[in-house]
mmCIF file of C-alpha atoms in Angstrom:
data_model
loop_
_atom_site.group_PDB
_atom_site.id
_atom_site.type_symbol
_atom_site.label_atom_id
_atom_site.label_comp_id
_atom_site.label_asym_id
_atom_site.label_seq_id
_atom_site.Cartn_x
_atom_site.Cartn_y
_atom_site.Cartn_z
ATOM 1 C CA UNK A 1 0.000 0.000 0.000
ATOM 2 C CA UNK A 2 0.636 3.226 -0.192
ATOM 3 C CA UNK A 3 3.429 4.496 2.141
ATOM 4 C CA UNK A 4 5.635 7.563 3.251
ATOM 5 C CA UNK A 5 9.320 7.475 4.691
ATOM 6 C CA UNK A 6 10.895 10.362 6.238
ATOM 7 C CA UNK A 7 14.086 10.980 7.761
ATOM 8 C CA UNK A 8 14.865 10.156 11.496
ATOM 9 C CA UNK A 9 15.038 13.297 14.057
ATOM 10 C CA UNK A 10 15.100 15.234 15.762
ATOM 11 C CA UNK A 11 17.525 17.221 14.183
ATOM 12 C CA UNK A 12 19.018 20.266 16.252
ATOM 13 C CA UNK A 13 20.115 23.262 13.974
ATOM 14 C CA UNK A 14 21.099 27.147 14.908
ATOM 15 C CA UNK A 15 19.493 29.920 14.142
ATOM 16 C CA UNK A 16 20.179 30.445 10.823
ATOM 17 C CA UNK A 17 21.147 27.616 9.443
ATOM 18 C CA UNK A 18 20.012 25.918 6.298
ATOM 19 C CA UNK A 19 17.198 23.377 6.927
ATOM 20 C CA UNK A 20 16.378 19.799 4.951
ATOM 21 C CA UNK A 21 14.107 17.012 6.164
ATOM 22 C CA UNK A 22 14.190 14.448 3.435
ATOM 23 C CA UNK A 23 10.586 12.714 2.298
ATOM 24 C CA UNK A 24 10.175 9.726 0.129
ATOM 25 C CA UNK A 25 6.794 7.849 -1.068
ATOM 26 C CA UNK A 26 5.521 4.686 -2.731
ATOM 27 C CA UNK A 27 2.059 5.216 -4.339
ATOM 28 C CA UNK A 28 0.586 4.312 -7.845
ATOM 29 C CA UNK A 29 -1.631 6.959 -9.419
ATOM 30 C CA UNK A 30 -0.648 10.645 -8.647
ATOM 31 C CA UNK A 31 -1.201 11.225 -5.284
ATOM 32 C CA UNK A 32 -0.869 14.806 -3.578
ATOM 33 C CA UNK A 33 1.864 15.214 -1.314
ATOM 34 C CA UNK A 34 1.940 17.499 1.604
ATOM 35 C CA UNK A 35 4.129 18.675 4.473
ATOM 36 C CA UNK A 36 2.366 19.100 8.369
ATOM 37 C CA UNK A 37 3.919 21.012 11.012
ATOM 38 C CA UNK A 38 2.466 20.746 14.443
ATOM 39 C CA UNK A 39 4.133 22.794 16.862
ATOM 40 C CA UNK A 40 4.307 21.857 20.842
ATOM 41 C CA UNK A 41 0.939 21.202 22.678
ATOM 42 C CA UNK A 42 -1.232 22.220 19.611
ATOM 43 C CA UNK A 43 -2.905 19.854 16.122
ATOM 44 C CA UNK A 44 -1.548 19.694 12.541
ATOM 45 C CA UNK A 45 -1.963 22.515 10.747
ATOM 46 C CA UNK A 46 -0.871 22.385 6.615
ATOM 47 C CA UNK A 47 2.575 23.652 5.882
ATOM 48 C CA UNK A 48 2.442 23.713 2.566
ATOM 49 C CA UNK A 49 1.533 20.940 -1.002
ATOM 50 C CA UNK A 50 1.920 20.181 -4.212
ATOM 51 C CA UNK A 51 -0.508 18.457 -6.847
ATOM 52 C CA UNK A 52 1.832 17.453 -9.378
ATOM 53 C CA UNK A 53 5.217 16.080 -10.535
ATOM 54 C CA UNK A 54 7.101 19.579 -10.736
ATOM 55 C CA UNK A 55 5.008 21.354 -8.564
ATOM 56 C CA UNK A 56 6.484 23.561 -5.529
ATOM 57 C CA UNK A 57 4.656 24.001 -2.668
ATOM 58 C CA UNK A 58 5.789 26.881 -0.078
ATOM 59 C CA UNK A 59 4.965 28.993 2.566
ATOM 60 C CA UNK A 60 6.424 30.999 5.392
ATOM 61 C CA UNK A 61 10.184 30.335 3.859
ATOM 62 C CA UNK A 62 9.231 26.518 3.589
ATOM 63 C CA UNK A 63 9.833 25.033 0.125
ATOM 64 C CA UNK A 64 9.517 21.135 -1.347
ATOM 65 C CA UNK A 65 9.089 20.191 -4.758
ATOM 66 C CA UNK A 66 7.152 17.189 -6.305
ATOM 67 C CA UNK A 67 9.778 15.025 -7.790
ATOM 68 C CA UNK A 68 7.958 11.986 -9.794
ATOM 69 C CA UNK A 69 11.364 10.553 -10.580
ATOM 70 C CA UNK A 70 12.631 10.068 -7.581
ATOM 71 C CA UNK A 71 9.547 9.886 -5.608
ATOM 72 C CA UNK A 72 10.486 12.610 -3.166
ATOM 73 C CA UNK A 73 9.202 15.634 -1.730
ATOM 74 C CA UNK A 74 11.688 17.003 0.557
ATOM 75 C CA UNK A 75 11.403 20.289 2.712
ATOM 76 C CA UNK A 76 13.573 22.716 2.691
ATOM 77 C CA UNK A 77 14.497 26.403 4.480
ATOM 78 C CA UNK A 78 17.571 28.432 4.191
ATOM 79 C CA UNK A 79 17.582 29.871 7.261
ATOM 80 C CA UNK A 80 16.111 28.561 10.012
ATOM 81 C CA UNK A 81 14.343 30.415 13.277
ATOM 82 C CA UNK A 82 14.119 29.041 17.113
ATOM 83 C CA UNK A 83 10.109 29.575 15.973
ATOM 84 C CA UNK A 84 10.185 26.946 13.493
ATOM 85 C CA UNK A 85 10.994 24.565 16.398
ATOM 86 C CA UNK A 86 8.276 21.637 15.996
ATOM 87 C CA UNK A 87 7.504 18.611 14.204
ATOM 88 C CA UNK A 88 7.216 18.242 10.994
ATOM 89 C CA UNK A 89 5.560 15.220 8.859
ATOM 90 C CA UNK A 90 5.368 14.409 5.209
ATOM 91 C CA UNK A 91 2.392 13.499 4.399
ATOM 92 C CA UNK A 92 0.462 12.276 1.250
ATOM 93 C CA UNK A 93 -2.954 11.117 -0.192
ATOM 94 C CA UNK A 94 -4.871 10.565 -3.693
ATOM 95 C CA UNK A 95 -2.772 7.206 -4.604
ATOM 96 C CA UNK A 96 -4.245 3.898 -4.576
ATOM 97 C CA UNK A 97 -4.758 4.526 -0.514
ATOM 98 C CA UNK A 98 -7.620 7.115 -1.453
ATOM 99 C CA UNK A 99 -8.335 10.098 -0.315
ATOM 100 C CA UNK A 100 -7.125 9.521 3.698
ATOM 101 C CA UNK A 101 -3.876 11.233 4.670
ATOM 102 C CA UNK A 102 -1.312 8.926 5.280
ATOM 103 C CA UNK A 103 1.643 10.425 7.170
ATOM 104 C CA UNK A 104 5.332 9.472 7.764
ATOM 105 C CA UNK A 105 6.897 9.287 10.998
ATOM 106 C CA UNK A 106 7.455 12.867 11.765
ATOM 107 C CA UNK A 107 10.647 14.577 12.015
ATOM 108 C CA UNK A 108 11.708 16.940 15.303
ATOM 109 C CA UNK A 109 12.823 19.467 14.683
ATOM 110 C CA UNK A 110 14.935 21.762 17.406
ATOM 111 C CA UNK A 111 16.548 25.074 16.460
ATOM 112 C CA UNK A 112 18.853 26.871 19.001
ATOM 113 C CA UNK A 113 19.280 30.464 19.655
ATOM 114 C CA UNK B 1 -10.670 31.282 8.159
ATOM 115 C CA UNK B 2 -12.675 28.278 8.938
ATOM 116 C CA UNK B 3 -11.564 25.884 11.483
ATOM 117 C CA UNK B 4 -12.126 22.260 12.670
ATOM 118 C CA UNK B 5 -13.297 22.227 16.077
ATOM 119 C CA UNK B 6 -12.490 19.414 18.949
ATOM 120 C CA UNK B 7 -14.184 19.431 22.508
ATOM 121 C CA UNK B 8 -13.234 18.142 25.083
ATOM 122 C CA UNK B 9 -9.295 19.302 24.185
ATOM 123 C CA UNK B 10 -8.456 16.847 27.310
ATOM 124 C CA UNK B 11 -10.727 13.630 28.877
ATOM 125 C CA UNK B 12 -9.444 11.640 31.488
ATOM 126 C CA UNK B 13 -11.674 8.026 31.710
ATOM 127 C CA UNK B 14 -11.646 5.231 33.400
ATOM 128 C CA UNK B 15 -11.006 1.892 31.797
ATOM 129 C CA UNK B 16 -14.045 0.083 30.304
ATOM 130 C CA UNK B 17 -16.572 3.407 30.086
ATOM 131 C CA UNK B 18 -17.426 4.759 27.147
ATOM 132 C CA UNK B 19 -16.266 7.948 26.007
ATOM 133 C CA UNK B 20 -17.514 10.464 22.958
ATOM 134 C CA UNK B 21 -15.460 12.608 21.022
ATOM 135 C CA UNK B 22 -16.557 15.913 19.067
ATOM 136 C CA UNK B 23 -15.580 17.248 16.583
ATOM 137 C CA UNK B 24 -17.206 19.778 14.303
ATOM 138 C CA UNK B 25 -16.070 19.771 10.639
ATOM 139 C CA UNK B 26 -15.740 22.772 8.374
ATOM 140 C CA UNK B 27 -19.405 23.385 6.720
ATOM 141 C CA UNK B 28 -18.837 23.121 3.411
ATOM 142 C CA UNK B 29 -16.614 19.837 3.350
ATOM 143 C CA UNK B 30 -18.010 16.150 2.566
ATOM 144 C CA UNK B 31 -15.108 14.134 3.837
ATOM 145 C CA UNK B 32 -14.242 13.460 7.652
ATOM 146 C CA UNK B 33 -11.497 11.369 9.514
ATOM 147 C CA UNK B 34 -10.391 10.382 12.772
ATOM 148 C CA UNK B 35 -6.841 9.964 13.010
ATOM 149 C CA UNK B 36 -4.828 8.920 16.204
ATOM 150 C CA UNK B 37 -1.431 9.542 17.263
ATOM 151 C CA UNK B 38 -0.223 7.472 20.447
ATOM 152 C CA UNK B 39 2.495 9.634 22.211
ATOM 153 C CA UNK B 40 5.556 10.356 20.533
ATOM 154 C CA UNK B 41 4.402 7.752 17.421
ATOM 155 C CA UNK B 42 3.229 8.754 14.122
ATOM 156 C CA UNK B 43 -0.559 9.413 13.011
ATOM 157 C CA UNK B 44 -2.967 6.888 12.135
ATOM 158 C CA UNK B 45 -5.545 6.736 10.048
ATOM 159 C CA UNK B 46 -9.121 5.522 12.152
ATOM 160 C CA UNK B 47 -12.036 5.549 9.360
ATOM 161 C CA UNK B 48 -13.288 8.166 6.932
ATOM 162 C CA UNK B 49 -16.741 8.928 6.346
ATOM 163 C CA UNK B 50 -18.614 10.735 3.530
ATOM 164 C CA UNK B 51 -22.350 10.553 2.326
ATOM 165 C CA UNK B 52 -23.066 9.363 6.107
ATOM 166 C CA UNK B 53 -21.883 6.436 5.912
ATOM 167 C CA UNK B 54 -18.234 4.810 6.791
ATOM 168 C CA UNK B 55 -16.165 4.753 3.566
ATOM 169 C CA UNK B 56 -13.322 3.101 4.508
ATOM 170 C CA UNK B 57 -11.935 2.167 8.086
ATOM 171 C CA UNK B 58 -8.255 0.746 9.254
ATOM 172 C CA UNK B 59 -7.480 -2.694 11.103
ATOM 173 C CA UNK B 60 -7.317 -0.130 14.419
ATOM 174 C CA UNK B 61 -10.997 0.732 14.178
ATOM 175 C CA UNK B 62 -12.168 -2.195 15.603
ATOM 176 C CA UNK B 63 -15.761 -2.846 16.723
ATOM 177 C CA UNK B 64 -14.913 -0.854 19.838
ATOM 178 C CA UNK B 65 -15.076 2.402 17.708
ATOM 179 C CA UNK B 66 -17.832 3.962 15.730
ATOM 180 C CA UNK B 67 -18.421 7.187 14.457
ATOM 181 C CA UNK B 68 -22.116 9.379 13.677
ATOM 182 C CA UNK B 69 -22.591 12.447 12.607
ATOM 183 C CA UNK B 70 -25.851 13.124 14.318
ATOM 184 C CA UNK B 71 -27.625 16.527 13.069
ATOM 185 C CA UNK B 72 -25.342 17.228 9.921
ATOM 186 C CA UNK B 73 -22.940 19.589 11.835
ATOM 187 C CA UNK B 74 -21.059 17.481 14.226
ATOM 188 C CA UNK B 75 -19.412 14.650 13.792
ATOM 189 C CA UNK B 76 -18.787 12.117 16.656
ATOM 190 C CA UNK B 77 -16.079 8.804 17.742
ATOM 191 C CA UNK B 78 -17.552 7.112 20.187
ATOM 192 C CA UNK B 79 -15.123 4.339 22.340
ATOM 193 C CA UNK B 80 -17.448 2.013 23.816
ATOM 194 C CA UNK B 81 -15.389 0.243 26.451
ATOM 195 C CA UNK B 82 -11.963 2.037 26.996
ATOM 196 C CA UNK B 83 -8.993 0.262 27.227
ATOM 197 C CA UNK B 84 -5.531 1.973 28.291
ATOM 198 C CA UNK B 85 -3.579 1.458 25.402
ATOM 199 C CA UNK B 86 -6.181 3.691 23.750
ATOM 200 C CA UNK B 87 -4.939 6.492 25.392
ATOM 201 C CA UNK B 88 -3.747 9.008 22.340
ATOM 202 C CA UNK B 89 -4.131 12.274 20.935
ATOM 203 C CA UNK B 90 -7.524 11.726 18.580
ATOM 204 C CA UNK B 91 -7.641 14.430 15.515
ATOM 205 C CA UNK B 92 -10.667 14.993 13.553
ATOM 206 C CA UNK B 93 -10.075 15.702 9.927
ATOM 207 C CA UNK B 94 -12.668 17.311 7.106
ATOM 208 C CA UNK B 95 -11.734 17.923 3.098
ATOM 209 C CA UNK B 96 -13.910 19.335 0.880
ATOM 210 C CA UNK B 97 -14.194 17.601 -2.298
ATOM 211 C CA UNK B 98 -11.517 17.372 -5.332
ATOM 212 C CA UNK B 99 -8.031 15.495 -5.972
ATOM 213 C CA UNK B 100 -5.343 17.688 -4.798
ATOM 214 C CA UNK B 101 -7.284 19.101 -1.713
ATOM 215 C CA UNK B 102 -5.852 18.988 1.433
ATOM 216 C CA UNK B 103 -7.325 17.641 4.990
ATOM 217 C CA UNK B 104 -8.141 20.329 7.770
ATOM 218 C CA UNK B 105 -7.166 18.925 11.116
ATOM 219 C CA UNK B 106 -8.832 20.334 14.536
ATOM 220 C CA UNK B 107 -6.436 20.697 17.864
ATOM 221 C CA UNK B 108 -7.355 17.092 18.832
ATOM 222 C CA UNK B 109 -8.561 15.934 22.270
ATOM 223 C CA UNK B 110 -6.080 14.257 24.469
ATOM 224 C CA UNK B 111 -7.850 10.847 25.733
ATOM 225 C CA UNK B 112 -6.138 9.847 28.940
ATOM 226 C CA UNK B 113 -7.360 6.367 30.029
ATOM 227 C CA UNK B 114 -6.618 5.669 33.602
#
């Protein structure tokens, strides 16, 4: 079935530096993929998505593209803030799994001051 | 903006009562999910429901669990006879429908069972 992988954390950065939490899928079909943030003590609120193979999602600094090839959809920042401290999941849904969300592991992230 | 809303955002039960979970969905969406995250684990997927009735449910949503959405604005998991290792974070989900849209998740409700 339909599955997403994400790299182990938690990863501690500084302030500043440059940020990448690698994200790889199996699905048939083209499924949506998606990035989650859910900062300490609250839900999962959308980070950012992308529909299609080439497609770059962003917000607040936050940037993955869609890569069909290599069936990845990593997130990226260049400069990290202590406020981005949190955890982060890839997430995806639309493949053979229907429409449900089906999440990775989550990544921690820390950032220090 | 429109926002999925959880109450309670923390029960405490005891084992073997039943407890009810709300959740109210954003109005115009069609799809809703319970998802569950045990602490410090990932989230997983419960059962999705659209055209009131269950569309698909996962190996975790056993007959223990079922879901209603009563009067067309809330939508409800119900645990009939808690057991401690369902103690988790439960988030309720809506989408509205179309590939490519995303899930709206609510604050969850911390379910401590004691």
């Amino acid at each position: 079935g339909d599955s997403v992988t994400q790299m182990e954390g938690p990863v501690t950065l500084s302030e500043e530096a440059f940020l990448t939490i690698n994200c790889t899928y199996t699905a048939t079909g083209y499924p949506s993929l998606f990035w989650y943030v859910q900062y300490p003590g609250e839900g999962l609120q959308l980070l950012l998505k992308a529909t299609k193979a080439d497609d770059k999602g962003s917000n607040k600094g936050f940037e993955a593209t869609y890569r069909k090839e290599t069936t990845s959809f990593h997130l990226e920042k260049g400069s990290v803030q202590v406020s981005d401290s949190a955890v982060y999941f890839c997430a995806l849904s639309g493949g053979t799994g229907g429409f449900k969300t089906i999440f990775g592991a989550g990544t921690r992230l820390f950032v220090k001051a | 903006e429109p926002e999925v809303t959880q109450t309670p955002s923390h029960q405490v039960t005891q084992m073997g009562q039943e407890v009810i979970l709300h959740c109210v969905p954003i109005s115009n969406h069609l799809y809703f999910y319970w998802y569950r995250q045990i602490l410090g684990q990932k989230v997983e997927f419960l059962v999705s429901f659209y055209n009131n009735e269950i569309s698909e449910k996962s190996e975790i949503f056993d007959d223990q669990f079922s879901v209603e959405r009563p009067d067309g604005s809330n939508f409800t998991l119900k645990i009939r006879s808690t057991k401690l290792e369902d103690s988790a974070m439960y988030f309720c989900a809506s989408r509205k429908q179309g590939a490519g849209t995303e899930a709206f998740f609510g604050q969850g409700t911390r379910l401590t069972v004691v």
